[in-house]
PDB file of C-alpha atoms in Angstrom:
ATOM      1  CA  MET A 532       0.000   0.000   0.000  1.00  0.00           C
ATOM      2  CA  ILE A 533       2.824   2.376   0.872  1.00  0.00           C
ATOM      3  CA  ASN A 534       4.605   1.441  -2.353  1.00  0.00           C
ATOM      4  CA  THR A 535       1.443   2.294  -4.274  1.00  0.00           C
ATOM      5  CA  LYS A 536       1.252   5.669  -2.539  1.00  0.00           C
ATOM      6  CA  ILE A 537       4.898   6.338  -3.254  1.00  0.00           C
ATOM      7  CA  PHE A 538       4.396   5.355  -6.879  1.00  0.00           C
ATOM      8  CA  MET A 539       1.353   7.646  -7.151  1.00  0.00           C
ATOM      9  CA  PHE A 540       3.248  10.445  -5.416  1.00  0.00           C
ATOM     10  CA  ASN A 541       6.250  10.027  -7.743  1.00  0.00           C
ATOM     11  CA  ARG A 542       3.996   9.915 -10.793  1.00  0.00           C
ATOM     12  CA  ARG A 543       2.161  13.076  -9.705  1.00  0.00           C
ATOM     13  CA  GLN A 544       5.472  14.687  -8.898  1.00  0.00           C
ATOM     14  CA  LYS A 545       6.719  13.926 -12.418  1.00  0.00           C
ATOM     15  CA  GLU A 546       3.485  15.242 -13.929  1.00  0.00           C
ATOM     16  CA  LEU A 547       3.782  18.455 -11.907  1.00  0.00           C
ATOM     17  CA  ASP A 548       7.417  18.805 -12.912  1.00  0.00           C
ATOM     18  CA  GLU A 549       6.477  18.390 -16.578  1.00  0.00           C
ATOM     19  CA  VAL A 550       3.703  20.975 -16.280  1.00  0.00           C
ATOM     20  CA  PHE A 551       6.038  23.423 -14.601  1.00  0.00           C
ATOM     21  CA  GLU A 552       8.698  22.852 -17.250  1.00  0.00           C
ATOM     22  CA  ARG A 553       6.141  23.513 -20.002  1.00  0.00           C
ATOM     23  CA  VAL A 554       4.895  26.665 -18.280  1.00  0.00           C
ATOM     24  CA  LEU A 555       8.449  27.885 -17.727  1.00  0.00           C
ATOM     25  CA  ALA A 556       9.304  27.228 -21.382  1.00  0.00           C
ATOM     26  CA  PHE A 557       6.172  29.113 -22.443  1.00  0.00           C
ATOM     27  CA  MET A 558       7.031  32.028 -20.154  1.00  0.00           C
ATOM     28  CA  GLU A 559      10.601  32.167 -21.457  1.00  0.00           C
ATOM     29  CA  ASN A 560       9.363  32.042 -25.041  1.00  0.00           C
ATOM     30  CA  SER A 561       6.885  34.840 -24.318  1.00  0.00           C
ATOM     31  CA  CYS A 562       9.619  36.896 -22.693  1.00  0.00           C
ATOM     32  CA  ASP A 563      11.898  36.375 -25.694  1.00  0.00           C
ATOM     33  CA  GLN A 564       9.114  37.360 -28.077  1.00  0.00           C
ATOM     34  CA  SER A 565       8.296  40.438 -26.008  1.00  0.00           C
ATOM     35  CA  SER A 566      11.949  41.443 -26.000  1.00  0.00           C
ATOM     36  CA  LYS A 567      12.170  40.998 -29.766  1.00  0.00           C
ATOM     37  CA  ARG A 568       9.002  43.034 -30.233  1.00  0.00           C
ATOM     38  CA  MET A 569      10.409  45.748 -27.965  1.00  0.00           C
ATOM     39  CA  VAL A 570      13.578  45.904 -30.091  1.00  0.00           C
ATOM     40  CA  VAL A 571      11.505  46.117 -33.273  1.00  0.00           C
ATOM     41  CA  LEU A 572       9.374  48.865 -31.739  1.00  0.00           C
ATOM     42  CA  GLU A 573      12.484  50.776 -30.691  1.00  0.00           C
ATOM     43  CA  HIS A 574      13.788  50.560 -34.257  1.00  0.00           C
ATOM     44  CA  LEU A 575      10.423  51.705 -35.566  1.00  0.00           C
ATOM     45  CA  HIS A 576      10.412  54.546 -33.056  1.00  0.00           C
ATOM     46  CA  ILE A 577      13.894  55.618 -34.224  1.00  0.00           C
ATOM     47  CA  ALA A 578      12.788  55.375 -37.848  1.00  0.00           C
ATOM     48  CA  ALA A 579       9.671  57.397 -37.058  1.00  0.00           C
ATOM     49  CA  SER A 580      11.778  60.026 -35.282  1.00  0.00           C
ATOM     50  CA  GLU A 581      14.114  60.206 -38.275  1.00  0.00           C
ATOM     51  CA  ARG A 582      11.136  60.495 -40.567  1.00  0.00           C
ATOM     52  CA  ILE A 583       9.702  63.261 -38.396  1.00  0.00           C
ATOM     53  CA  ALA A 584      13.038  65.083 -38.628  1.00  0.00           C
ATOM     54  CA  ARG A 585      13.009  64.705 -42.414  1.00  0.00           C
ATOM     55  CA  LEU A 586       9.418  65.947 -42.572  1.00  0.00           C
ATOM     56  CA  GLU A 587      10.352  69.008 -40.546  1.00  0.00           C
ATOM     57  CA  GLU A 588      13.252  69.736 -42.916  1.00  0.00           C
ATOM     58  CA  ALA A 589      10.946  69.325 -45.903  1.00  0.00           C
ATOM     59  CA  SER A 590       8.498  71.680 -44.256  1.00  0.00           C
ATOM     60  CA  LEU A 591      11.165  74.369 -43.796  1.00  0.00           C
ATOM     61  CA  ALA A 592      12.400  73.960 -47.379  1.00  0.00           C
ATOM     62  CA  SER A 593       8.906  74.157 -48.768  1.00  0.00           C
ATOM     63  CA  SER A 594       8.162  77.332 -46.800  1.00  0.00           C
ATOM     64  CA  LYS A 595      10.210  79.193 -49.439  1.00  0.00           C
ATOM     65  CA  ARG A 596       7.475  78.472 -51.919  1.00  0.00           C
ATOM     66  CA  LEU A 597       4.721  80.849 -50.894  1.00  0.00           C
ATOM     67  CA  ASP A 598       2.053  79.262 -53.057  1.00  0.00           C
ATOM     68  CA  ARG A 599       2.373  75.865 -51.298  1.00  0.00           C
ATOM     69  CA  ILE A 600       3.296  76.844 -47.718  1.00  0.00           C
ATOM     70  CA  GLU A 601      -0.131  76.512 -46.178  1.00  0.00           C
ATOM     71  CA  THR A 602      -0.974  73.069 -47.650  1.00  0.00           C
ATOM     72  CA  ILE A 603       2.422  71.515 -46.938  1.00  0.00           C
ATOM     73  CA  LEU A 604       2.632  72.852 -43.385  1.00  0.00           C
ATOM     74  CA  GLU A 605      -0.854  71.637 -42.505  1.00  0.00           C
ATOM     75  CA  SER A 606      -0.173  68.210 -44.009  1.00  0.00           C
ATOM     76  CA  ASN A 607       3.186  67.836 -42.280  1.00  0.00           C
ATOM     77  CA  THR A 608       1.822  69.065 -38.953  1.00  0.00           C
ATOM     78  CA  ILE A 609      -0.987  66.498 -39.021  1.00  0.00           C
ATOM     79  CA  SER A 610       1.436  63.732 -40.073  1.00  0.00           C
ATOM     80  CA  ILE A 611       3.908  64.634 -37.337  1.00  0.00           C
ATOM     81  CA  LYS A 612       1.222  64.698 -34.658  1.00  0.00           C
ATOM     82  CA  GLU A 613      -0.170  61.365 -35.833  1.00  0.00           C
ATOM     83  CA  LEU A 614       3.285  59.772 -35.964  1.00  0.00           C
ATOM     84  CA  ASN A 615       4.192  61.124 -32.538  1.00  0.00           C
ATOM     85  CA  SER A 616       0.878  60.024 -31.102  1.00  0.00           C
ATOM     86  CA  ALA A 617       1.049  56.574 -32.683  1.00  0.00           C
ATOM     87  CA  ALA A 618       4.669  56.024 -31.661  1.00  0.00           C
ATOM     88  CA  SER A 619       3.955  57.251 -28.146  1.00  0.00           C
ATOM     89  CA  ASN A 620       0.870  55.037 -27.825  1.00  0.00           C
ATOM     90  CA  VAL A 621       2.698  51.966 -29.102  1.00  0.00           C
ATOM     91  CA  PHE A 622       5.681  52.650 -26.849  1.00  0.00           C
ATOM     92  CA  THR A 623       3.384  53.167 -23.839  1.00  0.00           C
ATOM     93  CA  ALA A 624       1.463  49.982 -24.619  1.00  0.00           C
ATOM     94  CA  MET A 625       4.665  47.963 -24.903  1.00  0.00           C
ATOM     95  CA  ASN A 626       5.981  49.405 -21.634  1.00  0.00           C
ATOM     96  CA  LEU A 627       2.742  48.440 -19.901  1.00  0.00           C
ATOM     97  CA  THR A 628       2.843  45.009 -21.496  1.00  0.00           C
ATOM     98  CA  GLN A 629       6.434  44.525 -20.364  1.00  0.00           C
ATOM     99  CA  LYS A 630       5.577  45.647 -16.801  1.00  0.00           C
ATOM    100  CA  ASN A 631       2.543  43.343 -16.722  1.00  0.00           C
ATOM    101  CA  PHE A 632       4.670  40.479 -17.974  1.00  0.00           C
ATOM    102  CA  GLU A 633       7.264  41.141 -15.278  1.00  0.00           C
ATOM    103  CA  VAL A 634       4.541  41.089 -12.605  1.00  0.00           C
ATOM    104  CA  ILE A 635       3.150  37.849 -14.034  1.00  0.00           C
ATOM    105  CA  GLN A 636       6.638  36.349 -14.094  1.00  0.00           C
ATOM    106  CA  GLU A 637       7.253  37.387 -10.459  1.00  0.00           C
ATOM    107  CA  ASN A 638       3.910  35.891  -9.425  1.00  0.00           C
ATOM    108  CA  PHE A 639       4.741  32.691 -11.260  1.00  0.00           C
ATOM    109  CA  GLU A 640       8.113  32.483  -9.547  1.00  0.00           C
ATOM    110  CA  ILE A 641       6.368  32.882  -6.182  1.00  0.00           C
ATOM    111  CA  ILE A 642       3.954  30.089  -7.087  1.00  0.00           C
ATOM    112  CA  VAL A 643       6.817  27.856  -8.191  1.00  0.00           C
ATOM    113  CA  SER A 644       8.683  28.462  -4.934  1.00  0.00           C
ATOM    114  CA  GLN A 645       5.523  27.738  -2.939  1.00  0.00           C
ATOM    115  CA  VAL A 646       4.952  24.508  -4.860  1.00  0.00           C
ATOM    116  CA  LYS A 647       8.561  23.522  -4.246  1.00  0.00           C
ATOM    117  CA  GLY A 648       7.999  24.226  -0.543  1.00  0.00           C
ATOM    118  CA  VAL A 649       4.929  21.992  -0.558  1.00  0.00           C
ATOM    119  CA  GLN A 650       6.921  19.327  -2.372  1.00  0.00           C
ATOM    120  CA  ASN A 651       9.631  19.510   0.274  1.00  0.00           C
ATOM    121  CA  GLU A 652       7.027  19.232   3.019  1.00  0.00           C
ATOM    122  CA  ASN A 653       5.526  16.201   1.268  1.00  0.00           C
ATOM    123  CA  ARG A 654       8.952  14.580   1.032  1.00  0.00           C
ATOM    124  CA  HIS A 655       9.569  15.223   4.736  1.00  0.00           C
ATOM    125  CA  MET A 656       6.180  13.758   5.601  1.00  0.00           C
ATOM    126  CA  LEU A 657       6.864  10.676   3.474  1.00  0.00           C
ATOM    127  CA  GLU A 658      10.280  10.241   5.050  1.00  0.00           C
ATOM    128  CA  HIS A 659       8.715  10.554   8.486  1.00  0.00           C
ATOM    129  CA  LEU A 660       6.031   8.000   7.590  1.00  0.00           C
ATOM    130  CA  PHE A 661       8.573   5.546   6.277  1.00  0.00           C
ATOM    131  CA  LYS A 662      10.784   5.931   9.328  1.00  0.00           C
ATOM    132  CA  THR A 663       7.883   5.345  11.727  1.00  0.00           C
ATOM    133  CA  ASN A 664       6.675   2.306   9.738  1.00  0.00           C
ATOM    134  CA  GLU A 665      10.067   0.686   9.763  1.00  0.00           C
TER     135      GLU A 665
END
């Protein structure tokens, strides 16, 4: 009977270990993907900033042409505001996503440590049971 319980305990332990390994692998993969997305967004933000700088230069150059000043300035101003707003919103969203992910990862690490503590307690209890039965 004790051997059956030990077998069941070991089997459940292995199943839990496999689940935790899968969850950890998923979390690491998600973290890697988030990091890659953050790098891509940073590159896009730099490209958008460079484009904004180029648009501002084009706006100044076009101001010499009096017949087109008003249309070009209005168009560039709207584009710059939209680019700034979009880049800022995307950057803010990614920062929030990264912070949320870090909180989730910390919570998961707490859960893992608690499960390991329970596992240790179970091992101690089993050792105690086996010692008293012998």
